[in-house]
mmCIF file of N, CA, C and O in Angstrom:
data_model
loop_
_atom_site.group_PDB
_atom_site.id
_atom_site.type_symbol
_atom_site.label_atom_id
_atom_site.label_comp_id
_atom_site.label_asym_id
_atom_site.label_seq_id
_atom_site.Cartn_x
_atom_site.Cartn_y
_atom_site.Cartn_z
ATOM 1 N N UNK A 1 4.548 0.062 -35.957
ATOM 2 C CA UNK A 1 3.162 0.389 -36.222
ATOM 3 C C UNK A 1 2.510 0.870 -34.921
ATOM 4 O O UNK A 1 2.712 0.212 -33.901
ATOM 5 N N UNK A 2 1.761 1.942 -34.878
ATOM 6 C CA UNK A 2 0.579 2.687 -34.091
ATOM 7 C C UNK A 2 -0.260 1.792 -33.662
ATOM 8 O O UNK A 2 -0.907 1.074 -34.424
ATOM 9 N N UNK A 3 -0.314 1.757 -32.684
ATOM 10 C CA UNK A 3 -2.202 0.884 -32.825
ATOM 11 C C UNK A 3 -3.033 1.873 -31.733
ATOM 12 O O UNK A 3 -2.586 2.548 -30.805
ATOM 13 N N UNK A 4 -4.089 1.734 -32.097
ATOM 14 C CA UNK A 4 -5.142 2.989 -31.809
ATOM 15 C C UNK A 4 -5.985 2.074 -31.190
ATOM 16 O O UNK A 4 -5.987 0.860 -31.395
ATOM 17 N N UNK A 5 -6.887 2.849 -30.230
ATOM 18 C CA UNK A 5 -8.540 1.856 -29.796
ATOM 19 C C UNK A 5 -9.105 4.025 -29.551
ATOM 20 O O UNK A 5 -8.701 5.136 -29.208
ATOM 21 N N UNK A 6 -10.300 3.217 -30.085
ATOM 22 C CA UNK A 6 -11.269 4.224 -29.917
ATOM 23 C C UNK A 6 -12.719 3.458 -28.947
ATOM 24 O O UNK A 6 -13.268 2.357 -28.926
ATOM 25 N N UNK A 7 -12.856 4.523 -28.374
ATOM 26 C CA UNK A 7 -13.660 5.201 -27.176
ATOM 27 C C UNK A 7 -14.507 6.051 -27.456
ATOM 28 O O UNK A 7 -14.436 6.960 -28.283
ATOM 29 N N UNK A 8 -15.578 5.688 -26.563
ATOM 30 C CA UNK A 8 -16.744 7.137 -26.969
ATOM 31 C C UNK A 8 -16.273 8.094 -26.283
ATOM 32 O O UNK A 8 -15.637 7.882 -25.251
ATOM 33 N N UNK A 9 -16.526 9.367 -26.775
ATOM 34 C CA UNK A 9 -15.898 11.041 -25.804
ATOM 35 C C UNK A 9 -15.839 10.521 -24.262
ATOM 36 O O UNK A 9 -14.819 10.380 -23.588
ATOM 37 N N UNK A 10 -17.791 10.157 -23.693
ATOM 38 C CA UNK A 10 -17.524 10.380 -22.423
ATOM 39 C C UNK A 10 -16.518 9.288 -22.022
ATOM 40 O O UNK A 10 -15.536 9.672 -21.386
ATOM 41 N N UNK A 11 -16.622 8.053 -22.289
ATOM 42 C CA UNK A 11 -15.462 7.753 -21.593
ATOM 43 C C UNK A 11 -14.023 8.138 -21.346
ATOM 44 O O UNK A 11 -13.350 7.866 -20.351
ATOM 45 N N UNK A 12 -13.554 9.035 -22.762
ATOM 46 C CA UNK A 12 -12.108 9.360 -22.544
ATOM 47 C C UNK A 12 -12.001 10.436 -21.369
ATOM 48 O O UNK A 12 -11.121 10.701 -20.550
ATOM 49 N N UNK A 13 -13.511 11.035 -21.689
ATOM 50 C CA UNK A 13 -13.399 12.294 -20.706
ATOM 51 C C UNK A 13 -13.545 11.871 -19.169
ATOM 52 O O UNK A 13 -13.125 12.665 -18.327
ATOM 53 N N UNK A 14 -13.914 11.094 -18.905
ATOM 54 C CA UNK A 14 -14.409 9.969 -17.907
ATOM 55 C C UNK A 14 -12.975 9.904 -17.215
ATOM 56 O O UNK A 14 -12.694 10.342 -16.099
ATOM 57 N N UNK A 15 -12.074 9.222 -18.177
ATOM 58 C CA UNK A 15 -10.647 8.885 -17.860
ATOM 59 C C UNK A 15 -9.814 9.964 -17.769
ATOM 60 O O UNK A 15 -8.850 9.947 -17.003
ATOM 61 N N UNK A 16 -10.052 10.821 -18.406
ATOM 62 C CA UNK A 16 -9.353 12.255 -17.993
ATOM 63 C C UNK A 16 -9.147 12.807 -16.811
ATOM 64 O O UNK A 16 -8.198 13.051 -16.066
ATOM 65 N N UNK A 17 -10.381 12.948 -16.845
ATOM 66 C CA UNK A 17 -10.529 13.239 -15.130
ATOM 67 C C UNK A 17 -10.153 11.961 -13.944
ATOM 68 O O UNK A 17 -9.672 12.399 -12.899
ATOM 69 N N UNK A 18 -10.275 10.920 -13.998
ATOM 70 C CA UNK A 18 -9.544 10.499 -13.261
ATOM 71 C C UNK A 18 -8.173 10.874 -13.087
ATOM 72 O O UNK A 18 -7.570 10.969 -12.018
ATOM 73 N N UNK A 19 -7.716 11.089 -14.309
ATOM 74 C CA UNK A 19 -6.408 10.951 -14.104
ATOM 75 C C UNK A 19 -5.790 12.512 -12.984
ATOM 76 O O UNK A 19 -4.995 12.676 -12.059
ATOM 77 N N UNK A 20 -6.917 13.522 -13.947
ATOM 78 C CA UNK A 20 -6.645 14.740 -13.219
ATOM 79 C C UNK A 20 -6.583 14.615 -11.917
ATOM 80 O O UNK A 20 -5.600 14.893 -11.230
ATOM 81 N N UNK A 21 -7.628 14.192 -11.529
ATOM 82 C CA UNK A 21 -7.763 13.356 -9.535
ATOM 83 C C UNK A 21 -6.589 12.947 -8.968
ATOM 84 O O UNK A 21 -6.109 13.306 -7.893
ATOM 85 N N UNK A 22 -6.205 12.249 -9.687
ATOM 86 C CA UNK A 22 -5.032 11.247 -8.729
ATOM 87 C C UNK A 22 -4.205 12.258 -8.816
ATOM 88 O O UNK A 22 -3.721 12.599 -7.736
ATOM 89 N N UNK A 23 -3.674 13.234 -10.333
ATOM 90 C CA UNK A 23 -2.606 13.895 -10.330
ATOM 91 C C UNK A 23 -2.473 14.941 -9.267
ATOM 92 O O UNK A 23 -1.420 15.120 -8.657
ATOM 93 N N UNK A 24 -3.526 15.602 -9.069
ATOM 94 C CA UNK A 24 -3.953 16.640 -7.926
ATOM 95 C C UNK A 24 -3.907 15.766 -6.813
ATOM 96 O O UNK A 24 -3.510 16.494 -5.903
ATOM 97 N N UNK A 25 -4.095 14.542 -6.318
ATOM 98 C CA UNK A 25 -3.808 14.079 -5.096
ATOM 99 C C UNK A 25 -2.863 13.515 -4.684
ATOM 100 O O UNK A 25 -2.836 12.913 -3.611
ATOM 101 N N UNK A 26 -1.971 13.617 -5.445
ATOM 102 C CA UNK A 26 -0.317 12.919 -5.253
ATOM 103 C C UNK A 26 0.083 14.331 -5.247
ATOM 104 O O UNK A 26 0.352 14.517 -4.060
ATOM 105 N N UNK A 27 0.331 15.701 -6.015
ATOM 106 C CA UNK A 27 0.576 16.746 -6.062
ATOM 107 C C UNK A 27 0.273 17.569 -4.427
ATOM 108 O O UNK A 27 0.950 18.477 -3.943
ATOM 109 N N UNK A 28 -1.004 16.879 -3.801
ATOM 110 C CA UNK A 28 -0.995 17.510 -2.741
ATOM 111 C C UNK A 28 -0.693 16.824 -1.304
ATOM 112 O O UNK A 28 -0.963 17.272 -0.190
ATOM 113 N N UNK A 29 0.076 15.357 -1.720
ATOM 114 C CA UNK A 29 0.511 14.491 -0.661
ATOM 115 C C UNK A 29 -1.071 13.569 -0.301
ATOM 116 O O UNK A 29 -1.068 12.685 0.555
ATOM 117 N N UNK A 30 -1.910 13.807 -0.813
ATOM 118 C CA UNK A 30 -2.745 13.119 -0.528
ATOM 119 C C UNK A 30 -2.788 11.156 -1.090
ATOM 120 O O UNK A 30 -3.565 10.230 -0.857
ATOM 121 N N UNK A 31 -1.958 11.248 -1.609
ATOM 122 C CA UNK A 31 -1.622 9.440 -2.314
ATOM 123 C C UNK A 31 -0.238 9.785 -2.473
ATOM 124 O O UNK A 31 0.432 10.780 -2.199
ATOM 125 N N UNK A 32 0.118 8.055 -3.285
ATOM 126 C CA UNK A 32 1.780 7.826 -2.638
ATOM 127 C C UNK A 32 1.749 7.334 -4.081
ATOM 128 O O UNK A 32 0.620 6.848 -4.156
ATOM 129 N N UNK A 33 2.221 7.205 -5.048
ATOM 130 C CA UNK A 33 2.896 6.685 -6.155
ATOM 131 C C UNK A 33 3.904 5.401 -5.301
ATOM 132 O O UNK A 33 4.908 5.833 -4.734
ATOM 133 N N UNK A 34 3.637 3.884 -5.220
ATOM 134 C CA UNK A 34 4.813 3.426 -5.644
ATOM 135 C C UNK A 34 4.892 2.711 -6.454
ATOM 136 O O UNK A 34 3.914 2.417 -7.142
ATOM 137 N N UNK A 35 6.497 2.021 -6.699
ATOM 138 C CA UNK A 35 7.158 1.439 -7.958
ATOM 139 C C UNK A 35 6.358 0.314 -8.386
ATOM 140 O O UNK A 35 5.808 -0.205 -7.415
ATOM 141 N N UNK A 36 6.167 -0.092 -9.166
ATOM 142 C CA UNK A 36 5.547 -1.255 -9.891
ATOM 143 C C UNK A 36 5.856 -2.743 -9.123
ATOM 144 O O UNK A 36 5.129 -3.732 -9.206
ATOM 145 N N UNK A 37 7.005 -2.651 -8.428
ATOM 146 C CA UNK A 37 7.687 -3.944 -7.732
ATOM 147 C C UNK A 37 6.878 -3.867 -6.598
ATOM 148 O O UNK A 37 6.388 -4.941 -6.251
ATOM 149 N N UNK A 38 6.654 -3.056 -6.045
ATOM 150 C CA UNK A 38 5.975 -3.011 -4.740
ATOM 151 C C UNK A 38 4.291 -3.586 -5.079
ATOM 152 O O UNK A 38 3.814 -4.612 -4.594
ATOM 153 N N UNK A 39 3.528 -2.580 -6.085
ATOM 154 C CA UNK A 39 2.419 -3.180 -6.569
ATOM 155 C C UNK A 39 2.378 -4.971 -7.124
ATOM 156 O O UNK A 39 1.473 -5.769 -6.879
ATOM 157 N N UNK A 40 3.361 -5.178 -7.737
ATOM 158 C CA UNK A 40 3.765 -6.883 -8.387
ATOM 159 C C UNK A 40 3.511 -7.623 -7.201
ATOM 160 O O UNK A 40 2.753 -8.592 -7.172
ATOM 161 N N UNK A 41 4.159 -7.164 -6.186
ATOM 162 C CA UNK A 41 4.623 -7.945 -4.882
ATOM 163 C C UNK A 41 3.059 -8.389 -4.175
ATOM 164 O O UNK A 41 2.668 -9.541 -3.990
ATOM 165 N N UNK A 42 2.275 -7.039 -3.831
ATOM 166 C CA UNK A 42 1.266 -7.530 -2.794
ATOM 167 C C UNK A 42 -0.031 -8.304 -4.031
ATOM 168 O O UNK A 42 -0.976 -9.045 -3.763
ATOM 169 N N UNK A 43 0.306 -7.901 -5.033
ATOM 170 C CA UNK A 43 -0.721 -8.624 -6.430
ATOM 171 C C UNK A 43 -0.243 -9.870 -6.087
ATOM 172 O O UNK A 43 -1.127 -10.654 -5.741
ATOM 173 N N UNK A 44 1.237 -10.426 -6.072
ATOM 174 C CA UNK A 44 1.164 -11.935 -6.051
ATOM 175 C C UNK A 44 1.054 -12.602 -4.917
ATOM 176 O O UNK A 44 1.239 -13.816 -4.826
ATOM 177 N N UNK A 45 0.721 -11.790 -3.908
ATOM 178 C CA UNK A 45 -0.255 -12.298 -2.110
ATOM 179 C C UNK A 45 1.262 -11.977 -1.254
ATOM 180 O O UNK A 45 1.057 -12.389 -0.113
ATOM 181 N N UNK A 46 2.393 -11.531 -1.318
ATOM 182 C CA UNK A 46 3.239 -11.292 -0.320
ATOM 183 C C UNK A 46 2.201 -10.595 0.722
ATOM 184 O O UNK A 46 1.025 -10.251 0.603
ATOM 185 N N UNK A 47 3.261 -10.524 1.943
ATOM 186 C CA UNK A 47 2.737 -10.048 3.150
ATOM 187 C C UNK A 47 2.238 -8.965 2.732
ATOM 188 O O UNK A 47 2.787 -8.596 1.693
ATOM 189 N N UNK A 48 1.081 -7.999 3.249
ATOM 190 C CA UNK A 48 1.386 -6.351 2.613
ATOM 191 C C UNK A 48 2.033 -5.958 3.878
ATOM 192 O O UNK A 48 2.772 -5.048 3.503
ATOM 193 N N UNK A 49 2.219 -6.100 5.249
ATOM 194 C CA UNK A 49 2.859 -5.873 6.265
ATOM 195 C C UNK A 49 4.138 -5.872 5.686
ATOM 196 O O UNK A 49 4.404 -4.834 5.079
ATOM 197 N N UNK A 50 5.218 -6.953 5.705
ATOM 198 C CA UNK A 50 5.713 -7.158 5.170
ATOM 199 C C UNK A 50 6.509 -6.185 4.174
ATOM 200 O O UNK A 50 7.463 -5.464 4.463
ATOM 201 N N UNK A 51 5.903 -6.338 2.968
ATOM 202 C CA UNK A 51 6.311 -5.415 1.954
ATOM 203 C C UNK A 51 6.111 -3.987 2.236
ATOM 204 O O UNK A 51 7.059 -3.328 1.809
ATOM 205 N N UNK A 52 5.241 -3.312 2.785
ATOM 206 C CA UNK A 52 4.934 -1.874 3.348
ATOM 207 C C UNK A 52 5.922 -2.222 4.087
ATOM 208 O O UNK A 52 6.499 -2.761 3.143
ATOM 209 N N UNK A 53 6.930 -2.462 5.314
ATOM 210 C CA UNK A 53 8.158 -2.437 6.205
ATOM 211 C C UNK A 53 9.330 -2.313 5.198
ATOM 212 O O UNK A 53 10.045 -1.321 5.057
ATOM 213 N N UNK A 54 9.412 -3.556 4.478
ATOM 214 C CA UNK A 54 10.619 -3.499 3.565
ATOM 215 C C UNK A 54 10.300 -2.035 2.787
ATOM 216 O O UNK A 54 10.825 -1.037 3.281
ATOM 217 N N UNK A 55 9.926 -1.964 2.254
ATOM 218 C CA UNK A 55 9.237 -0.666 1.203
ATOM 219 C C UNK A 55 9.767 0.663 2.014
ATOM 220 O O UNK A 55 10.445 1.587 1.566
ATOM 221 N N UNK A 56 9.277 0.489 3.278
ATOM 222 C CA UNK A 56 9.851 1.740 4.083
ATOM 223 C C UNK A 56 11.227 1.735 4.732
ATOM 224 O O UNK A 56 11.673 2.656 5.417
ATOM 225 N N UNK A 57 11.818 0.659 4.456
ATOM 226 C CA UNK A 57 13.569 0.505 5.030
ATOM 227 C C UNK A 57 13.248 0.289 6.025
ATOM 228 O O UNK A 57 14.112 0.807 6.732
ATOM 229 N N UNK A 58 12.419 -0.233 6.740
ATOM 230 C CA UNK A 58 12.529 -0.748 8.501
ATOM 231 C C UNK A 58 12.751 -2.421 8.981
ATOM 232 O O UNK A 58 12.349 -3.286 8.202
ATOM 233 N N UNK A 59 13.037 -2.600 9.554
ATOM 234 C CA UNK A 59 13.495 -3.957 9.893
ATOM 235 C C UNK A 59 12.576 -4.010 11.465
ATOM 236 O O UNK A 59 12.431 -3.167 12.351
ATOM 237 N N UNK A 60 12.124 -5.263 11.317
ATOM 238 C CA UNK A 60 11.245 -5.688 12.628
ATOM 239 C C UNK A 60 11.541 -5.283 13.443
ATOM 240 O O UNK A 60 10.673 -4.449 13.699
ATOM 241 N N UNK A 61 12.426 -5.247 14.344
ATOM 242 C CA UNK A 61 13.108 -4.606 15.324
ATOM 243 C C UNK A 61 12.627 -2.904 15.341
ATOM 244 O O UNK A 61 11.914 -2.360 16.185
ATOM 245 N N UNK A 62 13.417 -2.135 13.837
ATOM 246 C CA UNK A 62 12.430 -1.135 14.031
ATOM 247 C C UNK A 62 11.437 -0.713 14.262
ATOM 248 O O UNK A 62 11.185 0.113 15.139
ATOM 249 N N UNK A 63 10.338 -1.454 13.142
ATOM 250 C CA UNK A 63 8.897 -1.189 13.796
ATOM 251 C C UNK A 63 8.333 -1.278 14.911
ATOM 252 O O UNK A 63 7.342 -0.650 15.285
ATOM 253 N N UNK A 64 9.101 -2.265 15.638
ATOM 254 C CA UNK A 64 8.644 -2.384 16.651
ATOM 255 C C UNK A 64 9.042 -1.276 17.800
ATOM 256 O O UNK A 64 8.291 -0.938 18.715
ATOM 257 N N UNK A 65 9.991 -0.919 17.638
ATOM 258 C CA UNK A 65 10.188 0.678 18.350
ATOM 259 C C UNK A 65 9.382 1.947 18.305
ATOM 260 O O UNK A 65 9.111 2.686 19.252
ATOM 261 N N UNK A 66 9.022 2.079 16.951
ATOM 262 C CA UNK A 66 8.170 2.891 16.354
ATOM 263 C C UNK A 66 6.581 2.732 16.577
ATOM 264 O O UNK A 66 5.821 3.691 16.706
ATOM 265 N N UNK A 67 6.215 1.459 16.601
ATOM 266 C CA UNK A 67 4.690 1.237 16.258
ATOM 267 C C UNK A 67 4.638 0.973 17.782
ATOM 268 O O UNK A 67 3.744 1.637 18.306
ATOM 269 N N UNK A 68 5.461 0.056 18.809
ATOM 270 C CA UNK A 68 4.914 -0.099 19.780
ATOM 271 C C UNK A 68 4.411 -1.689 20.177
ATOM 272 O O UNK A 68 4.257 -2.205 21.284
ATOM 273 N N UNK A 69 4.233 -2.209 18.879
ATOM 274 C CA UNK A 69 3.301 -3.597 18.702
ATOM 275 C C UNK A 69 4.577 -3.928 19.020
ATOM 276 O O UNK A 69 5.594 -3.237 18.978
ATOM 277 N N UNK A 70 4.288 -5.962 19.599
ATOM 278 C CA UNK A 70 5.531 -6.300 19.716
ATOM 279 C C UNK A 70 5.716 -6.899 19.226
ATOM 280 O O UNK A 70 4.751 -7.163 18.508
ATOM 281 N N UNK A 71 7.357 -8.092 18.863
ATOM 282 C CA UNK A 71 7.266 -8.074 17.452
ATOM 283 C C UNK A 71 6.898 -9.901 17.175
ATOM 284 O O UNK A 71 6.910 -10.413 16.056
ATOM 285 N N UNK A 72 6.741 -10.289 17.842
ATOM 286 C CA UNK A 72 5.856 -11.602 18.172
ATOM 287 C C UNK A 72 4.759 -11.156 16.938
ATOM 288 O O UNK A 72 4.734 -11.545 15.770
ATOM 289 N N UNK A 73 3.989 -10.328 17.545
ATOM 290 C CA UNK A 73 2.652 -10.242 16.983
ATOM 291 C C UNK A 73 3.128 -9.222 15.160
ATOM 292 O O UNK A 73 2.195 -8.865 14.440
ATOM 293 N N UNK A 74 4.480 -8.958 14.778
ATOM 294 C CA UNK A 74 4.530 -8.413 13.509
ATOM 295 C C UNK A 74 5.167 -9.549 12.615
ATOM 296 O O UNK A 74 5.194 -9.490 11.385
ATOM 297 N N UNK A 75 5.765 -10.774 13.499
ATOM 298 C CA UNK A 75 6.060 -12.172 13.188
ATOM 299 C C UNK A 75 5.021 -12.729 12.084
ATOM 300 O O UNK A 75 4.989 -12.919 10.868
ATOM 301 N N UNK A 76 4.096 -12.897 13.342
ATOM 302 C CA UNK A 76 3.004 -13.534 13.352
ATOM 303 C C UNK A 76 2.079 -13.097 12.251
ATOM 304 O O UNK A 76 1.468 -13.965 11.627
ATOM 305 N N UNK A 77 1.902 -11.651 11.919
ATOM 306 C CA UNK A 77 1.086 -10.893 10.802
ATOM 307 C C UNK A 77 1.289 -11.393 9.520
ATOM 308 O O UNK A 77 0.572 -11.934 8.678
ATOM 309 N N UNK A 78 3.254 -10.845 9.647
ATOM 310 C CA UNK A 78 3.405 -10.645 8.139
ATOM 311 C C UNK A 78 3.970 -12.303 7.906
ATOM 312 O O UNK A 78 4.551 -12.631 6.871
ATOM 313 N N UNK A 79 3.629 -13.508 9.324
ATOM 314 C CA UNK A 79 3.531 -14.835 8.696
ATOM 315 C C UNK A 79 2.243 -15.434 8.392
ATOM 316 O O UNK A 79 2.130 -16.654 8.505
ATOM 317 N N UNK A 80 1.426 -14.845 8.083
ATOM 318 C CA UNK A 80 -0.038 -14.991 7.927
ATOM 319 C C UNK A 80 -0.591 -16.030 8.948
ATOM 320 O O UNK A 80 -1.394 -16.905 8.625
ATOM 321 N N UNK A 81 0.016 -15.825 10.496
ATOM 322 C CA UNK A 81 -0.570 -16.896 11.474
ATOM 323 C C UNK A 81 -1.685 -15.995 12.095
ATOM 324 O O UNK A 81 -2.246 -16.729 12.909
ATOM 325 N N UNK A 82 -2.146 -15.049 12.111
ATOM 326 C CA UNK A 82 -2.775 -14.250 13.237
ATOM 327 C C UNK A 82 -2.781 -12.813 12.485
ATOM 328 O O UNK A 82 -1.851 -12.170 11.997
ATOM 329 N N UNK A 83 -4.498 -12.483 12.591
ATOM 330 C CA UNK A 83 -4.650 -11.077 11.545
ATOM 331 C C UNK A 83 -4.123 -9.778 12.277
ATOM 332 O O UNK A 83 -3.697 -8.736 11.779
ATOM 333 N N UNK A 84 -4.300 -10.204 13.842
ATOM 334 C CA UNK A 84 -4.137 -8.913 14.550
ATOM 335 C C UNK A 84 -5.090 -8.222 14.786
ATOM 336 O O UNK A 84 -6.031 -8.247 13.992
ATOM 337 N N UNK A 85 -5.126 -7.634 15.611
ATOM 338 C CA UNK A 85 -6.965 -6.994 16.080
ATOM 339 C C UNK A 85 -6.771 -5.114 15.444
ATOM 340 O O UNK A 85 -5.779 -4.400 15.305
ATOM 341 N N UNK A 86 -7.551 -4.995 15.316
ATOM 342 C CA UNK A 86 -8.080 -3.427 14.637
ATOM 343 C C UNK A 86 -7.165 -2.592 15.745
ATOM 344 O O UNK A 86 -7.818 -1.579 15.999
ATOM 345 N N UNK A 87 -6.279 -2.585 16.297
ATOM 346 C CA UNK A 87 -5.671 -1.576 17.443
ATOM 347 C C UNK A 87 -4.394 -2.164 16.946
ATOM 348 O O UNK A 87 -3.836 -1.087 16.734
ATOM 349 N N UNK A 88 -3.573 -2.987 16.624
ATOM 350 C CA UNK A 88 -2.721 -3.115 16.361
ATOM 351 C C UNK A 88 -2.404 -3.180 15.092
ATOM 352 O O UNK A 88 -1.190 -3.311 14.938
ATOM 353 N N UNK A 89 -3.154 -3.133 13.893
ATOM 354 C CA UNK A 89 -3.531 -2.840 12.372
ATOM 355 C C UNK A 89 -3.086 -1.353 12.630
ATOM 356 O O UNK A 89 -1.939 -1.064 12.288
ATOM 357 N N UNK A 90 -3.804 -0.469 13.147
ATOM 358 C CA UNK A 90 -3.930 0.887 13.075
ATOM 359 C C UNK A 90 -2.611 1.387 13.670
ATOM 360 O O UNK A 90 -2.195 2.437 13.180
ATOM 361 N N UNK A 91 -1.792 0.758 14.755
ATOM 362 C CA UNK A 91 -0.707 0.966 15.232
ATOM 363 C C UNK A 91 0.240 0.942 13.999
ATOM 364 O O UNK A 91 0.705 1.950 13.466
ATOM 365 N N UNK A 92 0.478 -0.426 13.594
ATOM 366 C CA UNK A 92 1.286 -0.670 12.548
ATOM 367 C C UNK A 92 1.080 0.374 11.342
ATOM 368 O O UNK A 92 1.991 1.100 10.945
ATOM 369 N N UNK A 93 -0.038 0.368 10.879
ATOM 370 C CA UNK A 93 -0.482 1.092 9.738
ATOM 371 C C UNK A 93 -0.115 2.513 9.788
ATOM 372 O O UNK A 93 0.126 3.088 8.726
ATOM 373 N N UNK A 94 -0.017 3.418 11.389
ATOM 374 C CA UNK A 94 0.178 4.881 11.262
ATOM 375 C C UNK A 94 2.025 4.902 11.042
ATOM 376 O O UNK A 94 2.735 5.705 10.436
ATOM 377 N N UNK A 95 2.446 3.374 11.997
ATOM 378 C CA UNK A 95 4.150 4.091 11.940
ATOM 379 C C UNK A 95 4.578 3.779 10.717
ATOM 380 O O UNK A 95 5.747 4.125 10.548
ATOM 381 N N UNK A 96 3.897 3.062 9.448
ATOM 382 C CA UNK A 96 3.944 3.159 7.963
ATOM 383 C C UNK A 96 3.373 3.952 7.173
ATOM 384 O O UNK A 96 3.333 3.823 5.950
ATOM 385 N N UNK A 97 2.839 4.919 7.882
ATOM 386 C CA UNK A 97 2.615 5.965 6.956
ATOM 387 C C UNK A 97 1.120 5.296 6.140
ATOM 388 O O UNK A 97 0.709 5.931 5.169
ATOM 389 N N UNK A 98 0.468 4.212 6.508
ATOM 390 C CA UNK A 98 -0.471 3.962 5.122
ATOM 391 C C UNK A 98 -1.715 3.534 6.020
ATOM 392 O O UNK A 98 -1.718 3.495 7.250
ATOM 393 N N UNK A 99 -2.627 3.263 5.287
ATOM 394 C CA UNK A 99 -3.946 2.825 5.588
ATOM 395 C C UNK A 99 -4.249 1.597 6.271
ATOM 396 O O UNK A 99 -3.901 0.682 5.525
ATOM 397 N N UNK A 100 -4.832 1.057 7.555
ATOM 398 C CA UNK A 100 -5.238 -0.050 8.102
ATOM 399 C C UNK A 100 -5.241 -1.362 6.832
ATOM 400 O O UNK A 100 -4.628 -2.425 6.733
ATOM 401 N N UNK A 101 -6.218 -0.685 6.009
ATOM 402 C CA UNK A 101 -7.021 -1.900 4.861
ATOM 403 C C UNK A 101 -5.179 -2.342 4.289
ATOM 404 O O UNK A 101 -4.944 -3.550 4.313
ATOM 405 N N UNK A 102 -4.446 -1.767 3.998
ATOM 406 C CA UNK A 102 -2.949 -1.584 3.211
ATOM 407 C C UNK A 102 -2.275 -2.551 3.613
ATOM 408 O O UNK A 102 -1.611 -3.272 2.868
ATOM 409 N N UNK A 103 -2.368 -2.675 4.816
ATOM 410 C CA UNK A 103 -1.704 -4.057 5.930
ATOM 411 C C UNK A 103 -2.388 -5.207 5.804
ATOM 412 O O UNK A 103 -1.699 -6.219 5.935
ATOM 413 N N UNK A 104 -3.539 -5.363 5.588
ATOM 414 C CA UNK A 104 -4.459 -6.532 5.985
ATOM 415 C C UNK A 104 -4.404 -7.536 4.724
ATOM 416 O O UNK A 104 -4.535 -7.296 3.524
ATOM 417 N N UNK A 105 -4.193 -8.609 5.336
ATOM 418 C CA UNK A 105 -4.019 -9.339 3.926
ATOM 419 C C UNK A 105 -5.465 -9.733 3.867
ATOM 420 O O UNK A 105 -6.164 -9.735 4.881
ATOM 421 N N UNK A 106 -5.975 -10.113 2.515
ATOM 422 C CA UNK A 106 -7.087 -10.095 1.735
ATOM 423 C C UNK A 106 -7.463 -11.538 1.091
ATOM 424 O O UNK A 106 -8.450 -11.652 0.365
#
């Protein structure tokens, strides 16, 4: 069996266009599609440090080559002992490719 929900126009049209948005901004590299496991993961409070590293195939050691931070302080992050100051968020956050807020646990 079908099951249906109805909506007034503007909202579907509402939702349309979102969708058009995102599609045009993943289409132009502007957003990242990932897998549902990755979304599951930082929904049930994992590190997002953490999971953004694993997610990108890097191992502490790597990042820490890459980002510069050392890895005391990527220990320390993705063990929720120490948030890390806005210079080392932004470090971490560019050699992952993602947003400051993306790292920060919440």
């Amino acid at each position: 069996m079908t099951e249906t929900v109805t909506v007034p126009r503007a909202e579907y049209d509402r939702l349309r266009a979102m969708e058009e948005d995102i599609e045009a901004r993943v289409a132009a590299g502007e957003e990242e599609l990932v897998p549902s496991e990755i979304a599951d993961r930082l929904i049930d409070g994992a590190s997002p440090l953490r999971v953004w590293r694993e997610y990108r195939g890097l191992s502490q050691s790597r990042l820490v080559r890459v980002s510069g931070v050392n890895r005391v302080q990527i220990v320390e992050i993705e063990g929720d002992r120490n948030a890390g100051s806005v210079r080392t968020l932004r470090k971490l956050a560019d050699a992952l490719g993602v947003a400051p807020d993306d790292i920060v646990t919440g």
